[in-house]
Tab-separated table of N, CA, C and O in Angstrom:
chain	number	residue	atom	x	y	z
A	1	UNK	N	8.546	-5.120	-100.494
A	1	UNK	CA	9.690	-6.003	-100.549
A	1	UNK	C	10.946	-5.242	-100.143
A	1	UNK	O	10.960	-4.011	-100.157
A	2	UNK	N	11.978	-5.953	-99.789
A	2	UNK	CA	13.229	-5.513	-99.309
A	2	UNK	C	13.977	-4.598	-100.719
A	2	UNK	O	13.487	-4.816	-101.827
A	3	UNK	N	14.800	-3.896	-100.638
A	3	UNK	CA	15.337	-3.235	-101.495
A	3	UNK	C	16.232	-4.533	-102.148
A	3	UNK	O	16.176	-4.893	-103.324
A	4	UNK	N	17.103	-5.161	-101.036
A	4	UNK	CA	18.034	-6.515	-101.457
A	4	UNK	C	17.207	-7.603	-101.423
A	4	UNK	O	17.626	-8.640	-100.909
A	5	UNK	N	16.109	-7.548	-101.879
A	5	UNK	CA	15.433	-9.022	-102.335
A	5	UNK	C	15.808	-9.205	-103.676
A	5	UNK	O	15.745	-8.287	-104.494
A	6	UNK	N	16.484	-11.187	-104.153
A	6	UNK	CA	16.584	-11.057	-104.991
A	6	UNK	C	15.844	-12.411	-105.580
A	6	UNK	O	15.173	-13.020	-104.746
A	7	UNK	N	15.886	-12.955	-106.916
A	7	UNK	CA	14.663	-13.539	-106.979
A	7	UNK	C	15.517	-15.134	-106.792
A	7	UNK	O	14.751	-16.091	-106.907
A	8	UNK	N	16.256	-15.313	-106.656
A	8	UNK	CA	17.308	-16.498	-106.456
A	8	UNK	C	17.124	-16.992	-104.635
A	8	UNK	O	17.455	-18.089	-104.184
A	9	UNK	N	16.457	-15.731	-103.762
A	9	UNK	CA	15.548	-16.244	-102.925
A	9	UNK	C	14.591	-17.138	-102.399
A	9	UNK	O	14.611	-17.779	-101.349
A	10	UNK	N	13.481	-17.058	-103.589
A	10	UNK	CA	12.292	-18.018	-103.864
A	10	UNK	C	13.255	-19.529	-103.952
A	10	UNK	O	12.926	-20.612	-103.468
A	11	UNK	N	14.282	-19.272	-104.577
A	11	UNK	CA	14.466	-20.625	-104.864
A	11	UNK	C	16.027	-21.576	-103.927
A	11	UNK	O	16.552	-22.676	-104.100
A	12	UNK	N	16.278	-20.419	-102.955
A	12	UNK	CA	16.479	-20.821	-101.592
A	12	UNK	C	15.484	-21.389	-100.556
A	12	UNK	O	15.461	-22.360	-99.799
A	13	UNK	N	14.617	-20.280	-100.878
A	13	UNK	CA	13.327	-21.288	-99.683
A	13	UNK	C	12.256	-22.374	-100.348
A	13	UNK	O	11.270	-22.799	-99.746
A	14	UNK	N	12.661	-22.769	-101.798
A	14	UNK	CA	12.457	-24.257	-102.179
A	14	UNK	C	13.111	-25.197	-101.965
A	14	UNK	O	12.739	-26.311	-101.595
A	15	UNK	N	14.193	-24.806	-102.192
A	15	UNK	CA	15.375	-25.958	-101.507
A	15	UNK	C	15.465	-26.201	-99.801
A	15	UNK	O	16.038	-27.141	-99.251
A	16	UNK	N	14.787	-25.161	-99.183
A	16	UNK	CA	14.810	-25.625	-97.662
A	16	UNK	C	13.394	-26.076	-97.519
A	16	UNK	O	13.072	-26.684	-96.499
A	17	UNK	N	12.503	-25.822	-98.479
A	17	UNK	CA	11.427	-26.249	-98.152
A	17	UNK	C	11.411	-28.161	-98.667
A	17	UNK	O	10.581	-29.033	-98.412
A	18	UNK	N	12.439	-28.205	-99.291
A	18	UNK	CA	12.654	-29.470	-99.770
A	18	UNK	C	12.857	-30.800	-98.924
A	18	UNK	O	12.422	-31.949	-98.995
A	19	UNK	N	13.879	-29.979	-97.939
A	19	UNK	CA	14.491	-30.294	-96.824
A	19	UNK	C	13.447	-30.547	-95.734
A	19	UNK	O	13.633	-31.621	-95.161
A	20	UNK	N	12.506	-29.915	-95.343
A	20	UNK	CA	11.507	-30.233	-94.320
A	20	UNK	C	10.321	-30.962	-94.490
A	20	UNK	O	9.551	-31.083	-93.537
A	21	UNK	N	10.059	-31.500	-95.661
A	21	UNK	CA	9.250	-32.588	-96.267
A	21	UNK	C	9.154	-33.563	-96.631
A	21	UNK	O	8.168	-34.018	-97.211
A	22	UNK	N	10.414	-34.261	-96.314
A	22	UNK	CA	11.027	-35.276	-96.117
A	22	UNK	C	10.575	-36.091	-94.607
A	22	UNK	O	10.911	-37.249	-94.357
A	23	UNK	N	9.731	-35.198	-93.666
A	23	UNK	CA	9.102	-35.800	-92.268
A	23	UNK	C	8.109	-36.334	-92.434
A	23	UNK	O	8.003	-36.774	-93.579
A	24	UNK	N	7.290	-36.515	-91.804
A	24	UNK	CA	5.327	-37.177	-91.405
A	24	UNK	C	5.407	-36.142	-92.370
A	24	UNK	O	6.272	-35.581	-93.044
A	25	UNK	N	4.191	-36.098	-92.187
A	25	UNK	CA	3.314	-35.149	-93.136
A	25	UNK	C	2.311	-33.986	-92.247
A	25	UNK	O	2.010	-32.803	-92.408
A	26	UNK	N	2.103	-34.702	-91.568
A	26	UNK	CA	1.944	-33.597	-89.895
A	26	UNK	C	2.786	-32.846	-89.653
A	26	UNK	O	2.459	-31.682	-89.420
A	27	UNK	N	4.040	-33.189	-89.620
A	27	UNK	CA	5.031	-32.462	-89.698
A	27	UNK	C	5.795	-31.414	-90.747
A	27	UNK	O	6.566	-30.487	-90.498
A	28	UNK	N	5.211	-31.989	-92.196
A	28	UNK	CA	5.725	-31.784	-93.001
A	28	UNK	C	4.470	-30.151	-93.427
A	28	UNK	O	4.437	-29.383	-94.388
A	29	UNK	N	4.139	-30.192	-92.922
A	29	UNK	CA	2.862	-29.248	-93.387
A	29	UNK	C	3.264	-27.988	-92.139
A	29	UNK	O	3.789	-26.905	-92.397
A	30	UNK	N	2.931	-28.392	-91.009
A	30	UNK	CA	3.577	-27.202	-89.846
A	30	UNK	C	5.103	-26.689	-90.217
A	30	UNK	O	5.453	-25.534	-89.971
A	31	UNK	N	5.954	-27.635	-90.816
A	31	UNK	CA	7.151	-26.883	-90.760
A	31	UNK	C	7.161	-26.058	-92.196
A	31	UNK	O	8.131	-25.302	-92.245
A	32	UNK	N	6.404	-26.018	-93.267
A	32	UNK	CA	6.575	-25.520	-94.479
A	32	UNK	C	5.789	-24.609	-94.083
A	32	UNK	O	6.554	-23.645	-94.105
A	33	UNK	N	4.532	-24.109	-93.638
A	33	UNK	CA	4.089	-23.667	-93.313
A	33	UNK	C	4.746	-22.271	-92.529
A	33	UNK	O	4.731	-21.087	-92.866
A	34	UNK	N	5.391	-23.046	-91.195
A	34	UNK	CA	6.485	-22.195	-90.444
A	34	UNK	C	7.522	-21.314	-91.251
A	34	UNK	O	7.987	-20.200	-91.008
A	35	UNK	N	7.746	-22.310	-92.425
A	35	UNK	CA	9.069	-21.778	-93.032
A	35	UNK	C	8.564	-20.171	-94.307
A	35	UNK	O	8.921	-18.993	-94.280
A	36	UNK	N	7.734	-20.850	-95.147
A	36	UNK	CA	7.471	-20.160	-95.718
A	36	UNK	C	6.705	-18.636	-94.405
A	36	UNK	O	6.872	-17.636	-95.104
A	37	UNK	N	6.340	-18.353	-93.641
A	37	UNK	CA	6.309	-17.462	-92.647
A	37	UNK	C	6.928	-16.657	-92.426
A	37	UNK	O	6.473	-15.521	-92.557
A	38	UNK	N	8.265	-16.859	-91.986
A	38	UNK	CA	9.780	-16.886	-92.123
A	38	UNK	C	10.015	-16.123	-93.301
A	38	UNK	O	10.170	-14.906	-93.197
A	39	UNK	N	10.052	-16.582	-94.201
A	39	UNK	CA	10.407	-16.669	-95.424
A	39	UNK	C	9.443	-14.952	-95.949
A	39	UNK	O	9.973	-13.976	-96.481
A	40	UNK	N	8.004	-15.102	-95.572
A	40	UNK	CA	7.390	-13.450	-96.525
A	40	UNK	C	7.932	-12.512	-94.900
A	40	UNK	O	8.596	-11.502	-95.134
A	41	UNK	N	7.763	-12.713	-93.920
A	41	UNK	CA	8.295	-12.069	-92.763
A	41	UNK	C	9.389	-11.164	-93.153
A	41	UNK	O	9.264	-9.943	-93.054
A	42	UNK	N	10.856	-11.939	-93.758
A	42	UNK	CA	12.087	-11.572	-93.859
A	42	UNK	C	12.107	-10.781	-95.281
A	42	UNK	O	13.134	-10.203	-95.636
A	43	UNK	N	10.895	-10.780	-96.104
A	43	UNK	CA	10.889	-9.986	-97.364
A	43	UNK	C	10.077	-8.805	-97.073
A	43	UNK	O	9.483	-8.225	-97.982
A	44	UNK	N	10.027	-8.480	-96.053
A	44	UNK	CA	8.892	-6.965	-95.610
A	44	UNK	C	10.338	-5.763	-95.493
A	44	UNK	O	11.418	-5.757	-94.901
A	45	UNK	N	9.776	-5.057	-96.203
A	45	UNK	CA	10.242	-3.273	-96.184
A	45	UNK	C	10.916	-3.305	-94.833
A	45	UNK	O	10.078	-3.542	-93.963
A	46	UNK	N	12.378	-3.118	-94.253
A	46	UNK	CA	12.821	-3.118	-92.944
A	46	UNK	C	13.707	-1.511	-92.887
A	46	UNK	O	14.934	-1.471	-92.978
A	47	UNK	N	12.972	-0.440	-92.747
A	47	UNK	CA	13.885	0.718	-92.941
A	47	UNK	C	15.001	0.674	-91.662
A	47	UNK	O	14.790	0.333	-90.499
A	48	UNK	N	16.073	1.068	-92.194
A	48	UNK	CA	17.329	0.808	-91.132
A	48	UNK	C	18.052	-0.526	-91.103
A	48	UNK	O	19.256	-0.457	-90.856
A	49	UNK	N	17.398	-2.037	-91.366
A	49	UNK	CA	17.755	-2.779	-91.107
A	49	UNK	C	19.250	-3.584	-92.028
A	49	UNK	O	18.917	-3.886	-93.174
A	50	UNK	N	20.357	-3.851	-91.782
A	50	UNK	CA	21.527	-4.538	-92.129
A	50	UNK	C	21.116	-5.008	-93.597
A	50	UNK	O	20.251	-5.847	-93.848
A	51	UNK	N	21.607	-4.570	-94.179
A	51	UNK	CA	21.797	-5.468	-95.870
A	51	UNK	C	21.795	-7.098	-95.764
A	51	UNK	O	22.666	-7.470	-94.978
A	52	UNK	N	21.027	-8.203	-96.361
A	52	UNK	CA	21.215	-9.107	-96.275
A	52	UNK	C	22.722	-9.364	-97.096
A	52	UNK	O	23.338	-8.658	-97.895
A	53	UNK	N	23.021	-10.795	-96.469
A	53	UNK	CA	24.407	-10.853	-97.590
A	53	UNK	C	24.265	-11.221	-99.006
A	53	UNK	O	23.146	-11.421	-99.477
A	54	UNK	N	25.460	-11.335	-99.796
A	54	UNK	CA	25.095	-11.275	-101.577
A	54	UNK	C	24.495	-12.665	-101.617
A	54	UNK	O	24.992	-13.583	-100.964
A	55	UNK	N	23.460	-12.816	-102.359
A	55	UNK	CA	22.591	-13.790	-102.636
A	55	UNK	C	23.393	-15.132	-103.611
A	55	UNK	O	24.325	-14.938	-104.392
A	56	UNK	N	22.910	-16.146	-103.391
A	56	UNK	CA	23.339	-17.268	-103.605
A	56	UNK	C	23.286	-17.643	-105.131
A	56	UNK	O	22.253	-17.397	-105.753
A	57	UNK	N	24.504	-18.307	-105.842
A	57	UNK	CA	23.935	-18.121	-107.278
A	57	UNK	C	23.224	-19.210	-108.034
A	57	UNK	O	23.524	-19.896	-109.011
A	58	UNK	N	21.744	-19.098	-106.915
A	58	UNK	CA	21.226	-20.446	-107.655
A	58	UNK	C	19.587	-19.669	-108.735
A	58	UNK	O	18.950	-18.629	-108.908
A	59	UNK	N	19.671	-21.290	-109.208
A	59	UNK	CA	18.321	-20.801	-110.496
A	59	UNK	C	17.239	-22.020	-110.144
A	59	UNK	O	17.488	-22.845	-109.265
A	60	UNK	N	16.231	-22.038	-110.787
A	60	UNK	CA	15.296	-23.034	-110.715
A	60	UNK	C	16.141	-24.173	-111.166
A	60	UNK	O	16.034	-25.179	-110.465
A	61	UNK	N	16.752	-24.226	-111.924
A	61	UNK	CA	17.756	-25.560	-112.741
A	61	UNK	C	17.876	-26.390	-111.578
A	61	UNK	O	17.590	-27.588	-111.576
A	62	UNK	N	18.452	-25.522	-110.238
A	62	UNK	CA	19.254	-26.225	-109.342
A	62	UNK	C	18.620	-27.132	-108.564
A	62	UNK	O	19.327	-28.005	-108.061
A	63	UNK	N	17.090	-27.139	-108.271
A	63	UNK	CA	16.480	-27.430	-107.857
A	63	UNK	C	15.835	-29.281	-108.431
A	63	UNK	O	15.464	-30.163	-107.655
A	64	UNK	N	15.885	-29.363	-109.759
A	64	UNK	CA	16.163	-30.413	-110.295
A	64	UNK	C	17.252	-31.101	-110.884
A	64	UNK	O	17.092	-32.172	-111.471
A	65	UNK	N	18.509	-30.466	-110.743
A	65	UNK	CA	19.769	-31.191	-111.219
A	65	UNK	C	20.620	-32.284	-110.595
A	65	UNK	O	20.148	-32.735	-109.552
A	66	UNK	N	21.427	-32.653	-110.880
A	66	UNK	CA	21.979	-33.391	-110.086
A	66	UNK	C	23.181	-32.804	-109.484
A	66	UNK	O	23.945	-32.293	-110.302
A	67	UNK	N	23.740	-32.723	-107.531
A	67	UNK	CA	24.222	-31.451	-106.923
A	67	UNK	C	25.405	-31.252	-107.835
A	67	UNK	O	25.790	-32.030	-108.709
A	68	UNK	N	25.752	-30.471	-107.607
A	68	UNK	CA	27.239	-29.877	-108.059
A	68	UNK	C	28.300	-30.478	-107.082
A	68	UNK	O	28.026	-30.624	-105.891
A	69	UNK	N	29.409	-30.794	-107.557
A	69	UNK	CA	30.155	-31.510	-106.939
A	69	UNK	C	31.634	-30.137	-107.362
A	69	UNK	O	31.820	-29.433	-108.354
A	70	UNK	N	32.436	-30.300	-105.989
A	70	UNK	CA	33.769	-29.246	-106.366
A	70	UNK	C	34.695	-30.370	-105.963
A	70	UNK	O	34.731	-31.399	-105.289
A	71	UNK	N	35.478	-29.544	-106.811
A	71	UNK	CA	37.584	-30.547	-106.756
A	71	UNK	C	36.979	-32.077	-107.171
A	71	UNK	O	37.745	-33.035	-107.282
């Protein structure tokens, strides 16, 4: 795993996986599929490679709540 993997990750690529399953189901299977790919790809050991940026401050909560609304 990446040194900057953090576990608020997993639950970024639920919420986009949320997002692409909403198609066919033909579709919906190749693109989760694709994504999650993506997704263990970008968590492999990258010596040298750029710091990802500071991670997002979400939890599993977020994933069933109702969104957050600002102002």
């Amino acid at each position: 795993m990446r040194k900057d993997f953090d576990p608020s990750d997993v639950v970024l690529l639920l919420l986009a996986n949320n997002g692409v399953v909403r198609q066919s189901p033909e579709a919906s299977l190749a693109a989760s599929r694709r994504l999650l790919a993506y997704f263990l790809q970008s968590c492999r050991t990258t010596d040298g490679a750029p710091p990802l940026p500071r991670p997002a401050p979400l939890r599993l909560d977020d994933l069933y709540g109702p969104p957050h609304r600002t102002g």
